[in-house]
Each structure stands twice: as C-alpha cells, then as structure tokens.
Coordinates of C-alpha atoms and ligand atoms in Angstrom, one line a residue:
Chain I
M1 CA -116.7 168.6 -53.2
E2 CA -119.0 166.3 -51.2
T3 CA -118.4 163.4 -53.6
F4 CA -114.7 164.1 -53.4
K5 CA -114.9 163.9 -49.6
E6 CA -117.0 160.7 -49.8
I7 CA -114.4 159.1 -52.1
V8 CA -111.5 160.1 -49.8
N9 CA -113.4 158.8 -46.7
F10 CA -113.9 155.6 -48.6
L11 CA -110.3 155.3 -49.5
T12 CA -109.1 156.1 -46.0
N13 CA -111.0 153.2 -44.6
P14 CA -107.9 151.6 -43.0
K15 CA -108.3 148.3 -44.8
I16 CA -108.4 150.0 -48.2
L17 CA -105.8 152.5 -47.1
L18 CA -103.3 149.8 -46.1
I19 CA -103.8 147.8 -49.3
L20 CA -103.5 151.0 -51.3
S21 CA -100.3 152.0 -49.6
V22 CA -98.8 148.5 -50.2
V23 CA -99.8 148.7 -53.8
M24 CA -98.3 152.2 -54.1
F25 CA -95.2 151.0 -52.3
A26 CA -94.8 148.1 -54.7
A27 CA -95.5 150.3 -57.7
G28 CA -92.9 152.8 -56.5
L29 CA -90.2 150.1 -56.4
I30 CA -91.2 148.3 -59.6
F31 CA -91.3 151.6 -61.6
I32 CA -88.5 153.1 -59.7
R33 CA -86.9 154.7 -62.8
F34 CA -90.1 156.6 -63.5
F35 CA -90.8 157.7 -59.9
T36 CA -87.3 159.0 -59.3
K37 CA -87.5 161.4 -62.2
P38 CA -87.6 165.0 -60.7
I39 CA -90.5 166.0 -62.9
V40 CA -92.6 163.1 -61.5
A41 CA -91.6 164.0 -58.0
I42 CA -92.5 167.7 -58.5
A43 CA -95.9 166.7 -59.9
G44 CA -96.5 164.4 -57.0
A45 CA -95.5 167.1 -54.5
A46 CA -97.8 169.6 -56.2
A47 CA -100.7 167.1 -56.2
S48 CA -100.1 166.5 -52.4
V49 CA -100.1 170.3 -51.7
V50 CA -103.3 170.8 -53.7
F51 CA -104.9 167.8 -51.8
F52 CA -103.7 169.2 -48.5
G53 CA -105.0 172.7 -49.3
L54 CA -108.4 171.3 -50.3
S55 CA -108.5 169.2 -47.2
M56 CA -107.9 172.2 -45.0
T57 CA -111.3 173.5 -46.0
D58 CA -112.9 170.5 -44.2
E59 CA -113.5 171.3 -40.6
N60 CA -113.1 167.8 -39.4
F61 CA -109.7 167.5 -41.0
M62 CA -108.7 171.0 -39.8
L63 CA -109.6 169.9 -36.2
I64 CA -107.0 167.2 -36.4
V65 CA -104.3 169.0 -38.4
A66 CA -104.5 172.2 -36.5
K67 CA -104.0 170.5 -33.1
A68 CA -100.6 171.5 -31.8
D69 CA -99.8 167.9 -31.1
N70 CA -100.1 166.9 -34.7
V71 CA -98.0 169.5 -36.4
P72 CA -94.9 167.3 -36.3
I73 CA -96.8 164.6 -38.2
V74 CA -97.3 166.8 -41.2
M75 CA -93.6 167.7 -41.2
M76 CA -92.8 164.0 -40.8
V77 CA -94.8 163.0 -43.8
V78 CA -93.2 165.6 -45.9
L79 CA -89.6 164.8 -44.7
V80 CA -90.0 161.1 -45.0
G81 CA -91.4 161.4 -48.5
F82 CA -88.6 163.7 -49.6
F83 CA -85.7 161.9 -48.2
T84 CA -86.9 158.5 -49.3
W85 CA -87.3 159.9 -52.8
L86 CA -83.8 161.5 -52.6
G87 CA -82.2 158.2 -51.5
M88 CA -83.9 156.2 -54.2
R89 CA -83.0 158.7 -56.8
R90 CA -79.3 158.6 -56.0
A91 CA -79.6 154.8 -55.9
V92 CA -81.0 154.8 -59.5
I93 CA -78.4 157.2 -60.7
N94 CA -75.7 155.0 -59.1
D95 CA -77.1 151.9 -60.7
Q96 CA -77.0 153.5 -64.1
L97 CA -73.4 154.7 -63.5
M98 CA -72.3 151.3 -62.4
E99 CA -74.0 149.7 -65.4
A100 CA -72.0 152.0 -67.6
G101 CA -68.9 150.9 -65.8
Q102 CA -68.4 154.2 -64.0
E103 CA -67.8 155.1 -60.4
T104 CA -70.7 155.9 -58.0
M105 CA -71.5 159.4 -57.1
E106 CA -70.3 158.8 -53.5
R107 CA -67.0 157.4 -54.7
R108 CA -66.4 160.5 -56.7
E109 CA -67.3 162.8 -53.9
T110 CA -65.2 161.1 -51.3
K111 CA -62.1 161.2 -53.5
Q112 CA -61.5 164.6 -52.1
K113 CA -61.3 164.5 -48.3
V114 CA -62.0 167.4 -46.1
F115 CA -61.0 168.1 -42.5
V116 CA -63.4 167.6 -39.5
W117 CA -62.3 170.9 -38.3
P118 CA -63.4 173.3 -39.6
D119 CA -65.4 171.9 -42.4
L120 CA -67.6 169.4 -40.6
V121 CA -67.8 171.2 -37.3
Y122 CA -68.8 174.4 -39.1
I123 CA -71.7 172.7 -40.8
E124 CA -72.8 171.0 -37.5
F125 CA -72.6 174.3 -35.7
L126 CA -74.8 176.0 -38.3
A127 CA -77.3 173.1 -38.2
I128 CA -77.5 173.4 -34.4
I129 CA -78.2 177.1 -34.6
L130 CA -80.8 176.7 -37.2
C131 CA -82.6 173.9 -35.3
T132 CA -82.5 175.9 -32.1
V133 CA -84.0 179.0 -33.9
G134 CA -86.6 176.8 -35.5
L135 CA -87.6 175.2 -32.2
I136 CA -87.7 178.6 -30.4
I137 CA -90.0 180.1 -33.1
W138 CA -92.2 177.1 -33.1
S139 CA -92.5 177.1 -29.3
I140 CA -93.4 180.8 -29.4
L141 CA -96.0 180.4 -32.1
L142 CA -97.7 177.3 -30.9
D143 CA -98.4 176.7 -27.2
A144 CA -97.9 173.3 -25.8
P145 CA -101.3 171.8 -25.2
L146 CA -101.8 171.6 -21.5
E147 CA -104.9 169.8 -20.4
E148 CA -106.8 169.5 -17.2
P149 CA -105.1 167.8 -14.2
A150 CA -104.9 164.0 -14.6
N151 CA -108.0 162.2 -13.3
P152 CA -107.9 158.4 -13.3
T153 CA -111.6 158.2 -13.8
R154 CA -111.8 160.4 -16.9
T155 CA -109.6 159.0 -19.6
P156 CA -109.7 161.3 -22.6
N157 CA -111.6 159.7 -25.4
P158 CA -109.8 158.8 -27.7
S159 CA -106.7 158.4 -25.6
K160 CA -103.8 158.9 -27.8
A161 CA -100.1 158.2 -27.2
P162 CA -97.6 160.9 -28.4
W163 CA -97.6 161.0 -32.2
Y164 CA -94.3 159.0 -32.6
F165 CA -95.8 156.1 -30.5
L166 CA -99.1 155.9 -32.4
G167 CA -97.7 153.0 -34.5
L168 CA -97.1 151.1 -31.3
Q169 CA -100.5 152.0 -30.0
E170 CA -102.0 150.7 -33.2
M171 CA -100.0 147.5 -32.7
L172 CA -101.6 147.1 -29.3
V173 CA -105.0 146.7 -30.9
Y174 CA -103.9 143.4 -32.5
Y175 CA -101.7 142.0 -29.8
D176 CA -101.5 141.2 -26.2
P177 CA -99.8 144.0 -24.3
W178 CA -96.7 141.9 -23.6
I179 CA -96.1 141.3 -27.3
A180 CA -97.0 144.7 -28.7
G181 CA -95.5 146.7 -25.8
V182 CA -92.4 144.7 -24.9
L183 CA -91.5 141.9 -27.3
L184 CA -92.0 143.6 -30.6
P185 CA -90.5 147.0 -29.8
G186 CA -87.5 145.2 -28.2
L187 CA -87.2 143.1 -31.4
I188 CA -87.3 146.2 -33.5
I189 CA -84.4 147.8 -31.6
V190 CA -82.3 144.6 -31.2
G191 CA -83.1 143.5 -34.7
L192 CA -81.9 146.7 -36.2
M193 CA -78.7 146.6 -34.2
A194 CA -78.2 143.0 -35.3
V195 CA -78.5 143.7 -39.0
P196 CA -74.8 144.5 -39.6
Y197 CA -73.9 141.1 -38.0
F198 CA -76.2 138.8 -39.9
D199 CA -75.9 140.7 -43.2
P200 CA -72.3 140.3 -44.4
N201 CA -73.0 141.6 -47.8
P202 CA -70.7 144.5 -48.4
K203 CA -72.7 145.8 -51.4
G204 CA -74.2 149.2 -50.7
N205 CA -71.7 150.2 -48.1
G206 CA -71.1 153.9 -48.4
Y207 CA -73.1 154.4 -51.6
Y208 CA -76.8 154.3 -52.6
T209 CA -77.9 151.4 -54.8
W210 CA -81.1 149.7 -55.5
K211 CA -80.2 146.9 -57.9
E212 CA -77.7 145.4 -55.6
R213 CA -79.8 145.4 -52.4
K214 CA -83.4 144.8 -53.6
F215 CA -84.4 142.5 -50.7
A216 CA -82.8 144.5 -48.0
I217 CA -84.2 147.9 -49.1
T218 CA -87.7 146.5 -49.8
T219 CA -87.8 144.8 -46.3
F220 CA -86.6 147.9 -44.5
L221 CA -88.8 150.3 -46.3
F222 CA -91.8 148.1 -45.9
G223 CA -91.2 148.0 -42.1
F224 CA -90.6 151.7 -41.9
L225 CA -92.9 153.2 -44.4
I226 CA -95.9 150.9 -44.1
L227 CA -95.7 149.4 -40.6
W228 CA -94.4 152.5 -38.9
V229 CA -95.2 155.7 -40.8
T230 CA -98.5 154.6 -42.2
L231 CA -99.6 153.3 -38.8
I232 CA -98.7 156.6 -37.3
F233 CA -100.8 158.3 -39.9
I234 CA -103.7 155.9 -39.3
G235 CA -103.4 156.5 -35.5
T236 CA -103.5 160.2 -35.9
F237 CA -106.1 160.8 -38.6
L238 CA -108.3 157.8 -38.6
R239 CA -108.7 156.8 -35.0
G240 CA -111.4 158.6 -33.2
P241 CA -113.5 158.3 -30.0
N242 CA -113.8 154.9 -28.5
W243 CA -110.8 154.0 -30.8
N244 CA -113.2 153.5 -33.7
F245 CA -112.0 154.1 -37.3
F246 CA -113.2 157.3 -39.0
G247 CA -112.6 158.5 -42.5
L248 CA -110.3 161.4 -43.2
F249 CA -113.2 163.9 -43.4
E250 CA -115.6 162.1 -41.2
R251 CA -117.0 163.8 -38.1
W252 CA -115.7 162.3 -34.9
D253 CA -119.0 161.1 -33.6
V254 CA -118.7 159.7 -30.1
A255 CA -121.9 157.7 -30.6
K256 CA -120.6 156.0 -33.8
L257 CA -121.6 152.4 -33.4
E258 CA -119.4 149.7 -34.8
A259 CA -120.0 146.1 -33.9
L260 CA -116.7 144.2 -33.7
V261 CA -117.3 140.9 -32.0
N262 CA -113.9 139.3 -31.9
V263 CA -113.4 135.6 -31.6
D264 CA -110.4 133.5 -30.6
L265 CA -109.1 130.8 -32.9
S266 CA -110.0 128.2 -30.3
E267 CA -113.6 129.1 -30.6
Y268 CA -113.5 129.1 -34.4
F269 CA -111.9 125.7 -34.3
W270 CA -113.8 123.8 -31.7
V271 CA -117.2 125.6 -31.7
I272 CA -117.7 126.7 -35.3
W273 CA -115.8 124.2 -37.4
L274 CA -116.1 121.1 -35.2
D275 CA -119.5 122.0 -33.9
G276 CA -118.7 121.0 -30.4
G277 CA -117.8 122.7 -27.1
R278 CA -114.4 124.1 -26.2
P279 CA -112.3 121.6 -24.2
T280 CA -111.8 122.6 -20.6
N281 CA -108.1 121.7 -20.6
P282 CA -106.5 125.0 -21.7
L283 CA -103.6 123.2 -23.4
L284 CA -105.9 121.1 -25.5
R285 CA -108.2 124.1 -26.1
E286 CA -105.3 126.1 -27.6
L287 CA -103.7 123.3 -29.5
P288 CA -104.8 124.5 -32.9
G289 CA -103.3 128.0 -32.3
L290 CA -100.2 126.5 -30.8
I291 CA -99.7 124.3 -33.9
V292 CA -100.2 127.2 -36.3
T293 CA -97.8 129.4 -34.3
A294 CA -95.2 126.7 -34.1
G295 CA -95.5 126.0 -37.8
Y296 CA -95.1 129.7 -38.6
L297 CA -92.0 130.1 -36.5
F298 CA -90.3 126.7 -36.9
L299 CA -91.6 125.1 -40.0
L300 CA -91.7 128.1 -42.3
P301 CA -88.0 129.0 -42.0
P302 CA -86.6 125.7 -43.3
I303 CA -89.2 125.7 -46.1
L304 CA -88.2 129.2 -47.1
A305 CA -84.6 128.2 -46.9
K306 CA -85.2 125.4 -49.4
T307 CA -87.4 127.5 -51.7
V308 CA -87.6 131.2 -52.1
F309 CA -84.6 132.2 -50.0
R310 CA -82.3 129.4 -51.2
K311 CA -79.7 131.9 -52.4
F312 CA -79.7 133.8 -49.1
Y313 CA -79.4 130.5 -47.2
A314 CA -76.3 129.5 -49.2
E315 CA -74.7 132.9 -48.7
M316 CA -75.5 133.5 -45.0
G317 CA -75.2 130.1 -43.5
P318 CA -77.7 128.6 -41.0
I319 CA -77.2 130.9 -38.0
R320 CA -77.4 134.2 -39.8
F321 CA -80.2 133.0 -42.0
N322 CA -82.3 131.9 -39.0
V323 CA -81.8 135.1 -37.1
M324 CA -82.8 137.1 -40.2
I325 CA -85.8 134.9 -41.0
F326 CA -87.0 135.1 -37.4
L327 CA -86.9 138.9 -37.4
F328 CA -88.5 138.9 -40.9
L329 CA -91.4 136.6 -39.8
M330 CA -92.0 138.6 -36.6
M331 CA -92.3 141.7 -38.7
A332 CA -94.6 140.0 -41.2
S333 CA -96.8 138.8 -38.3
L334 CA -98.1 142.3 -37.8
P335 CA -99.8 142.8 -41.2
I336 CA -100.9 139.1 -41.0
K337 CA -102.6 139.7 -37.7
M338 CA -104.2 142.9 -38.9
A339 CA -105.6 141.1 -41.9
L340 CA -106.9 138.3 -39.8
R341 CA -108.6 140.7 -37.4
W342 CA -110.1 142.8 -40.2
M343 CA -111.3 139.9 -42.3
F344 CA -112.2 137.2 -39.8
N345 CA -112.6 139.2 -36.5
L346 CA -109.9 136.9 -35.2
K347 CA -108.6 138.1 -31.8
Y348 CA -105.9 135.7 -30.7
L349 CA -104.4 132.6 -32.2
V350 CA -103.4 131.3 -28.8
A351 CA -105.2 132.7 -25.8
F352 CA -104.4 131.7 -22.2
P353 CA -106.1 134.5 -20.3
E354 CA -105.5 132.4 -17.2
Y355 CA -101.8 133.0 -17.5
F356 CA -101.8 136.4 -19.2
F357 CA -100.3 134.8 -22.3
N358 CA -101.9 135.5 -25.7
I359 CA -100.6 135.4 -29.2
Chain R
M1 CA -55.4 155.6 -46.9
S2 CA -55.4 159.2 -47.8
D3 CA -55.8 160.0 -44.1
E4 CA -52.4 158.6 -43.4
K5 CA -50.9 160.5 -46.2
Q6 CA -52.3 163.7 -44.8
E7 CA -51.1 162.9 -41.4
S8 CA -47.6 162.1 -42.2
P9 CA -46.7 165.4 -43.9
G10 CA -48.3 167.1 -40.9
A11 CA -46.2 165.2 -38.5
G12 CA -43.1 165.9 -40.6
A13 CA -43.9 169.6 -40.5
E14 CA -44.1 169.6 -36.7
A15 CA -40.8 167.8 -36.5
S16 CA -39.1 170.2 -38.8
E17 CA -40.7 173.1 -36.9
T18 CA -38.9 172.4 -33.6
P19 CA -35.4 172.9 -34.8
A20 CA -36.5 175.8 -37.0
A21 CA -37.7 177.7 -34.0
P22 CA -34.9 177.6 -31.4
E23 CA -36.3 180.6 -29.6
A24 CA -39.5 178.8 -28.7
T25 CA -37.7 175.8 -27.2
A26 CA -35.3 178.1 -25.5
V27 CA -38.2 179.7 -23.7
K28 CA -39.6 176.3 -22.7
R29 CA -36.4 174.8 -21.4
P30 CA -35.8 177.1 -18.3
K31 CA -39.4 176.2 -17.3
L32 CA -38.6 172.5 -17.4
V33 CA -35.5 172.8 -15.3
P34 CA -37.2 173.4 -11.9
V35 CA -39.3 170.3 -12.5
K36 CA -36.2 168.3 -13.1
K37 CA -34.7 169.7 -9.9
A38 CA -37.8 168.7 -8.0
V39 CA -37.5 165.1 -9.0
P40 CA -34.2 164.5 -7.4
V41 CA -35.6 165.9 -4.2
K42 CA -38.3 163.4 -4.1
A43 CA -36.0 160.6 -5.3
P44 CA -34.5 159.7 -1.9
S45 CA -37.9 158.9 -0.4
A46 CA -39.0 157.0 -3.5
P47 CA -37.0 153.8 -2.7
A48 CA -38.4 153.7 0.8
D49 CA -41.9 154.0 -0.6
E50 CA -41.4 151.3 -3.1
G51 CA -41.4 148.5 -0.5
V52 CA -44.7 149.6 0.9
T53 CA -46.3 150.6 -2.4
R54 CA -47.5 147.2 -3.5
R55 CA -49.2 146.2 -0.3
G56 CA -50.0 149.8 0.7
L57 CA -51.4 150.6 -2.7
F58 CA -53.6 147.6 -2.7
S59 CA -54.9 148.1 0.9
A60 CA -55.6 151.7 0.1
L61 CA -57.4 150.7 -3.1
G62 CA -59.3 148.0 -1.2
L63 CA -60.3 150.5 1.5
G64 CA -61.3 153.0 -1.2
W65 CA -63.5 150.4 -2.9
L66 CA -65.0 149.2 0.3
T67 CA -65.9 152.8 1.2
F68 CA -67.4 153.3 -2.2
V69 CA -69.4 150.1 -2.2
G70 CA -70.6 150.8 1.4
A71 CA -71.6 154.4 0.4
S72 CA -73.4 153.1 -2.7
G73 CA -75.1 150.4 -0.7
A74 CA -76.3 152.9 1.9
F75 CA -77.5 155.2 -0.9
L76 CA -79.4 152.4 -2.6
A77 CA -80.9 151.3 0.7
A78 CA -82.0 154.8 1.4
S79 CA -83.5 155.2 -2.1
T80 CA -85.4 151.9 -1.7
R81 CA -86.7 152.9 1.7
F82 CA -87.9 156.1 0.1
L83 CA -90.2 154.1 -2.2
F84 CA -92.3 152.9 0.7
P85 CA -94.2 155.8 2.2
N86 CA -94.9 156.0 5.9
V87 CA -98.5 157.0 5.3
R88 CA -100.7 156.1 2.4
Y89 CA -103.8 158.0 1.6
E90 CA -105.9 155.3 0.1
P91 CA -109.6 154.9 0.5
P92 CA -110.5 151.9 2.7
S93 CA -110.8 148.7 0.6
S94 CA -114.3 148.0 1.8
F95 CA -117.1 150.5 1.9
R96 CA -120.9 150.6 2.2
A97 CA -122.8 151.7 -1.0
G98 CA -126.3 152.3 0.2
L99 CA -129.4 150.1 0.1
P100 CA -130.0 147.7 -2.8
S101 CA -133.3 149.5 -3.4
D102 CA -131.4 152.6 -4.3
Y103 CA -130.3 150.9 -7.5
A104 CA -132.4 150.7 -10.6
V105 CA -132.7 147.3 -12.3
G106 CA -130.7 147.1 -15.5
A107 CA -128.6 150.2 -14.8
V108 CA -124.9 150.7 -14.2
E109 CA -124.2 152.9 -11.2
E110 CA -121.2 155.2 -11.9
R111 CA -121.3 157.1 -8.6
F112 CA -118.4 155.2 -7.1
K113 CA -116.1 155.3 -10.2
A114 CA -114.1 158.3 -9.1
Q115 CA -113.5 157.5 -5.5
Y116 CA -113.4 153.7 -5.5
G117 CA -112.9 152.7 -9.1
V118 CA -115.9 150.4 -9.3
W119 CA -119.2 150.2 -11.2
I120 CA -122.1 148.7 -9.4
V121 CA -124.6 146.8 -11.6
R122 CA -128.1 145.8 -10.7
N123 CA -129.9 143.2 -12.8
Q124 CA -133.0 141.0 -12.3
E125 CA -131.2 138.5 -10.1
G126 CA -129.0 140.7 -8.0
M127 CA -126.0 142.9 -8.0
Y128 CA -122.3 142.7 -8.8
V129 CA -119.3 145.1 -8.7
L130 CA -117.0 145.6 -11.7
S131 CA -113.5 147.0 -11.5
T132 CA -113.0 150.0 -13.8
V133 CA -109.6 148.8 -15.0
C134 CA -109.4 147.6 -18.6
T135 CA -107.9 144.1 -18.7
H136 CA -105.9 145.0 -21.7
L137 CA -103.5 147.7 -20.5
G138 CA -105.3 149.4 -17.6
C139 CA -107.1 152.4 -19.1
T140 CA -110.5 153.3 -17.7
P141 CA -113.3 152.4 -20.0
N142 CA -116.5 154.5 -20.4
W143 CA -120.0 153.1 -19.9
L144 CA -121.9 153.8 -23.1
A145 CA -125.6 153.5 -22.0
A146 CA -126.9 153.8 -25.5
E147 CA -124.9 150.8 -26.7
Q148 CA -125.1 149.0 -23.3
K149 CA -121.4 148.4 -23.2
F150 CA -118.2 149.5 -21.6
K151 CA -115.8 150.9 -24.2
C152 CA -112.1 151.5 -23.7
P153 CA -110.8 154.7 -25.3
C154 CA -107.2 153.4 -25.5
H155 CA -107.4 150.5 -28.0
G156 CA -111.1 150.0 -28.3
S157 CA -111.8 147.0 -26.1
G158 CA -115.5 146.5 -25.4
F159 CA -117.2 144.8 -22.5
R160 CA -120.8 143.8 -22.0
M161 CA -122.7 144.9 -19.0
S162 CA -121.7 141.6 -17.3
G163 CA -118.0 142.6 -17.8
I164 CA -117.4 140.0 -20.5
N165 CA -115.0 141.1 -23.2
F166 CA -116.3 140.9 -26.7
E167 CA -114.5 143.3 -28.9
G168 CA -111.0 144.8 -29.2
P169 CA -107.9 143.3 -27.8
A170 CA -108.8 142.8 -24.1
P171 CA -107.9 139.2 -23.4
R172 CA -110.2 138.7 -20.4
P173 CA -113.3 140.0 -18.8
L174 CA -113.4 142.9 -16.3
E175 CA -112.6 141.8 -12.7
R176 CA -115.3 141.7 -10.1
Y177 CA -115.1 142.5 -6.4
A178 CA -116.7 140.9 -3.4
I179 CA -120.2 142.1 -2.6
S180 CA -122.5 141.3 0.4
L181 CA -125.2 142.7 2.6
A182 CA -124.1 144.4 5.8
D183 CA -126.1 144.1 9.1
D184 CA -127.8 147.4 8.5
G185 CA -129.1 146.2 5.1
Q186 CA -126.6 148.2 3.1
V187 CA -124.5 146.9 0.3
L188 CA -121.0 146.1 1.5
I189 CA -118.2 146.1 -1.1
D190 CA -114.9 144.5 -0.4
K191 CA -112.2 145.5 -2.9
S192 CA -109.6 143.3 -1.4
R193 CA -111.2 140.2 -2.9
L194 CA -111.0 139.9 -6.6
F195 CA -112.9 137.5 -8.8
Q196 CA -111.7 136.6 -12.3
E197 CA -114.0 135.0 -14.8
E198 CA -111.3 133.1 -16.7
K199 CA -110.4 131.4 -13.5
G200 CA -114.0 130.4 -12.8
Q201 CA -114.2 132.7 -9.8
W202 CA -117.4 134.3 -10.8
K203 CA -119.2 131.2 -9.6
D204 CA -118.1 132.1 -6.1
P205 CA -121.2 133.3 -4.2
A206 CA -119.3 136.2 -2.7
S207 CA -118.9 137.8 -6.2
F208 CA -122.6 138.2 -6.7
L209 CA -125.3 139.4 -4.4
R210 CA -128.6 137.5 -5.0
L211 CA -131.6 139.6 -4.2
Ligands
LIG1 S1 -106.3 149.5 -22.3 FE1 -108.3 149.2 -22.7 S2 -108.2 148.6 -24.8 FE2 -106.1 148.8 -24.3

C-alpha cells in the first residue's frame, strides 16, 4: 500500500502528470477504435472506481475529496469522461457507417421529426424536476461550507478560487494578472464565439465524426481536457499550503520547503549568457523577450501557413487563417510557459514591472 | 423541408375547419359587431386628429424621451453619488509605532498587520516598512519565519525579508512606506507615501530609517 502511494505521489507530480495526460490524450485519439469499445470503457471505469475506492482509505486524499466544495469536481471528472467517450464512440461508429457508404446515425434519427410540444417540452420539464430534486437533496445532505468572517489580514492558506476557476488560478501562476485574468479568459470566450465564423467547413455539422474533423476535435479537446479540466484537477488535489505542489496522497505540510527562484529572460540573456549587467534602458533590457514574443506571434503564422498548415491556409484564406492561428498560438502559449517555468524557472519573457506589463 | 410539409396540412386543416363549424363563427360574430359600431363613432374625430398627429406625435414622443433620459440621468447621478460615502472609517494614514529599541534586530514585526496593513522590519542598519499587499494580485502573504520569507497563499509568490520578489509570479517587490523618527523618539510611519523598488524609489532616504 505504501509503495502504491509512493508511486501515485510520484506520478501526480504536476510535471509528470501533465506529460502523462498529454500522452494518454494522444494515445486515446490514435487508438480511438480500441478506446471507444464499450468493453474497454467498462474496464477503464471499473479501474477508476477501484482506484478511487482505494484512495479513499488515505486520510490526506479523504480530506480533499470529502470537502463539500470539492464534491462537484468528482462529478465533473466522471461526467466529462463519460460524455467525451460517448461522443467519440458515436463519431467512430459514424465514420465506419460513412466508409460503408451508409447514412450517419444522426441522419437516420432525424428523418423522423417530432413536435416541440409536447415531446421536447416534456423531456425538459422532467429534466428540470430531476435536477431540482437532486439539488435539494444535495443541499440537505451537505452543508455549504461557511467560514469565519472575512479578515483581510488572514488569507486562508492555500487560498483557492471556486472549483470551476481553479484552471484560471493555475494560469495566474505563470502569467501576469492582466494576461491570465483578463486577456486569456476574454480570448477563450471571444475565440469560442468566433469559431463558426472562421471555420467554414460544413463537415461534422449535426453529426459526430472524427475522421473528417481531426484537427478541430484534437485542438478543442486539448484545450478543454488538458488545459481546463486537468488544471482544475491539479488546482484541487495537488495545490496545497503556500501554493506548493503536493502529491495526491501527500500530507499538506505548511512547512514544506520548495525553493523556486524564478528568473526573467532578460537576466538569463544579459547576465548569464552574456556575462554582463542588465542594461538600464528598459526597452533594451527587454529586447530579447520582445523579439521572441514578436517572432512567436508574427513570424510563426506565415511559416506555419507555408508548411504544416498549408492546406488550411488554402481553404480558409488569409483573414480566417490568421484569426485561427492567433487563437491557436495563444492557447499553445500556456503549456509552453508552464514548461519554461518548470524546466528553466523562467518567470517572464518580457518584464516591465515599471509599467505593469509582463509577458 | 419536412417542417413546411407538416405546417401546410395544419394550415389547411384550420382553413377547412372554419366553414365546417358555422356555429362557432356565429357565436363570434355578434361579439364583433359592437366593435365595428364603435369605430364609426370614433371616425369623425379621426380626420381632425390626423393633422396634428405627425407633429403632436413627435413632440409627445420627444417629451417622453426627454423625461426618460432626464429620469435615467438623475438616477445615474444619484447612484454615482451613492458610491462616495460621507464618512469613511479609515485608520489615519500616519501613525506612531513605538521606539526603535522595541524592535529586535533581524525580526519582522507583525503587530501592525491587522490594523494598518504593514510589516515593520528591523535589520543591522535600520528599519523599513513593507506593505502587506502582494504585488501579483493583492492577496496578503504570510511571514514564514522558518524560511525567512513572505509567501503568498494565492499563487505562491515569495518575497525575501527585504521585500524583493524571488519566486512565483509576482512581477515586482513589495512596496515600502515612508518611515522617520518623530520628536518624541518614536517611529513615525506615513502610509500616504509609497516607494517602489522597480522605480528606484527605495534609494529615497524617507523609505529607510537609518539607526
Ligand atoms: S496574489 Fe500573491 S501570488 Fe498571486
């Protein structure tokens, strides 16, 4: 049991966990036919239940899971897993049907139309009642956690956002508040709204498919499953006092010491690589970071358009392509910055603390 | 496509229903008659109104809008006024914090954290005052004496005893407040004057009390 816990603690080191989830994500999509088999899913679900049950015997894990705040997270993990699987399974079945020259499942279903009233309204009504009943029972069984009156001098340690914002809070560790709190969330919302406008491809409208929309599905699921759900998981289970990382079964020790001396790129460049002092002119000081950032945002898109994404560029045209690639690069910047922080202790590429502007 | 198909038989059915149910329409018709009678009564006045209607209508509309805009403006002004309280219960921005000899060398005094939001640090050379607001997003860090650092519980920023940021996302050091000696020998702290390291303001003698 102890070795099992040790192994899990090791695997839930965030660096390893994130790499693992990316590998699992890739494997899930590459071997999609295998993973969408019901028997595989049942085996996976059973394994997760066993793992969850075993974990419950650990007091440190129990402390987190049994917190009334965290109950929705367990539900979320289960629901996200199930519905992602369901969607992918239907996609695989549809792909096979279309290969055989047959109609998709959805096409067949929608051949027969039903009325909004009563058929749809009836279902909605039932759903409303069931949800209300569920919420009432839940609120009776679990009390809302009320804490002591707010005191500006006693910030709870760790101080956690509501569970659905823990991904954002994790983002704040790697970015300036303006970027992680305003720019990126805004881009997520605006970007998702913009998708139908820059994506004119009608494939996949109204039916599940994987073969026809590999890039779109991979990108979306990466953003949602890895950069949102996994970060929520990390924020809930692995972030402890002083916002240090803790293994899944590790005791939340307030005195855990972790030295994380972070360094800006300007210091790496001028002090460590060039062996000199940092220039006093802020613009000159941040020049390396500015060049890297500009290259990432302005040089990379045309290069990608000429190489990997040549087909997309031809289909979408310059404006749509550039909007798409901008959003894509902004999304990709999060894992890039996380990796830079974890591997090189790099804090900011561009840092103008004088003007509250950091990248 | 199929929606239209379903609609059209429905519409046809309604159309065919009306002649098929003469009784229903017969009941309705007497009700309609008084309305029709009422219209001719109004009719004589209608042409007289028509000449005025255009101008009258627009001036009435204009007046209505003006009233609406005025009322909204007044409401907005009242709400804005409401944001600025008549009385504010804030601690005075400058206060006395005892004699320098009350402070142990190399220690962080947390006594004034709750009331004034400051840490007072005494080292070999003198004393300085740090703000308890994290420069990342404004949480209140904790002083960890064992590790000799301020550590923020929100995103893990760490600051050395001097206030310099060295870990986590905080982009700049903690801010310092003005400190001096009062006539009675007590330490006088003025929170209305801020000193930011990244702007070179820590070199200002007012930010550090040499002892
Ligand atoms: S508020 Fe202190 S680290 Fe974010």
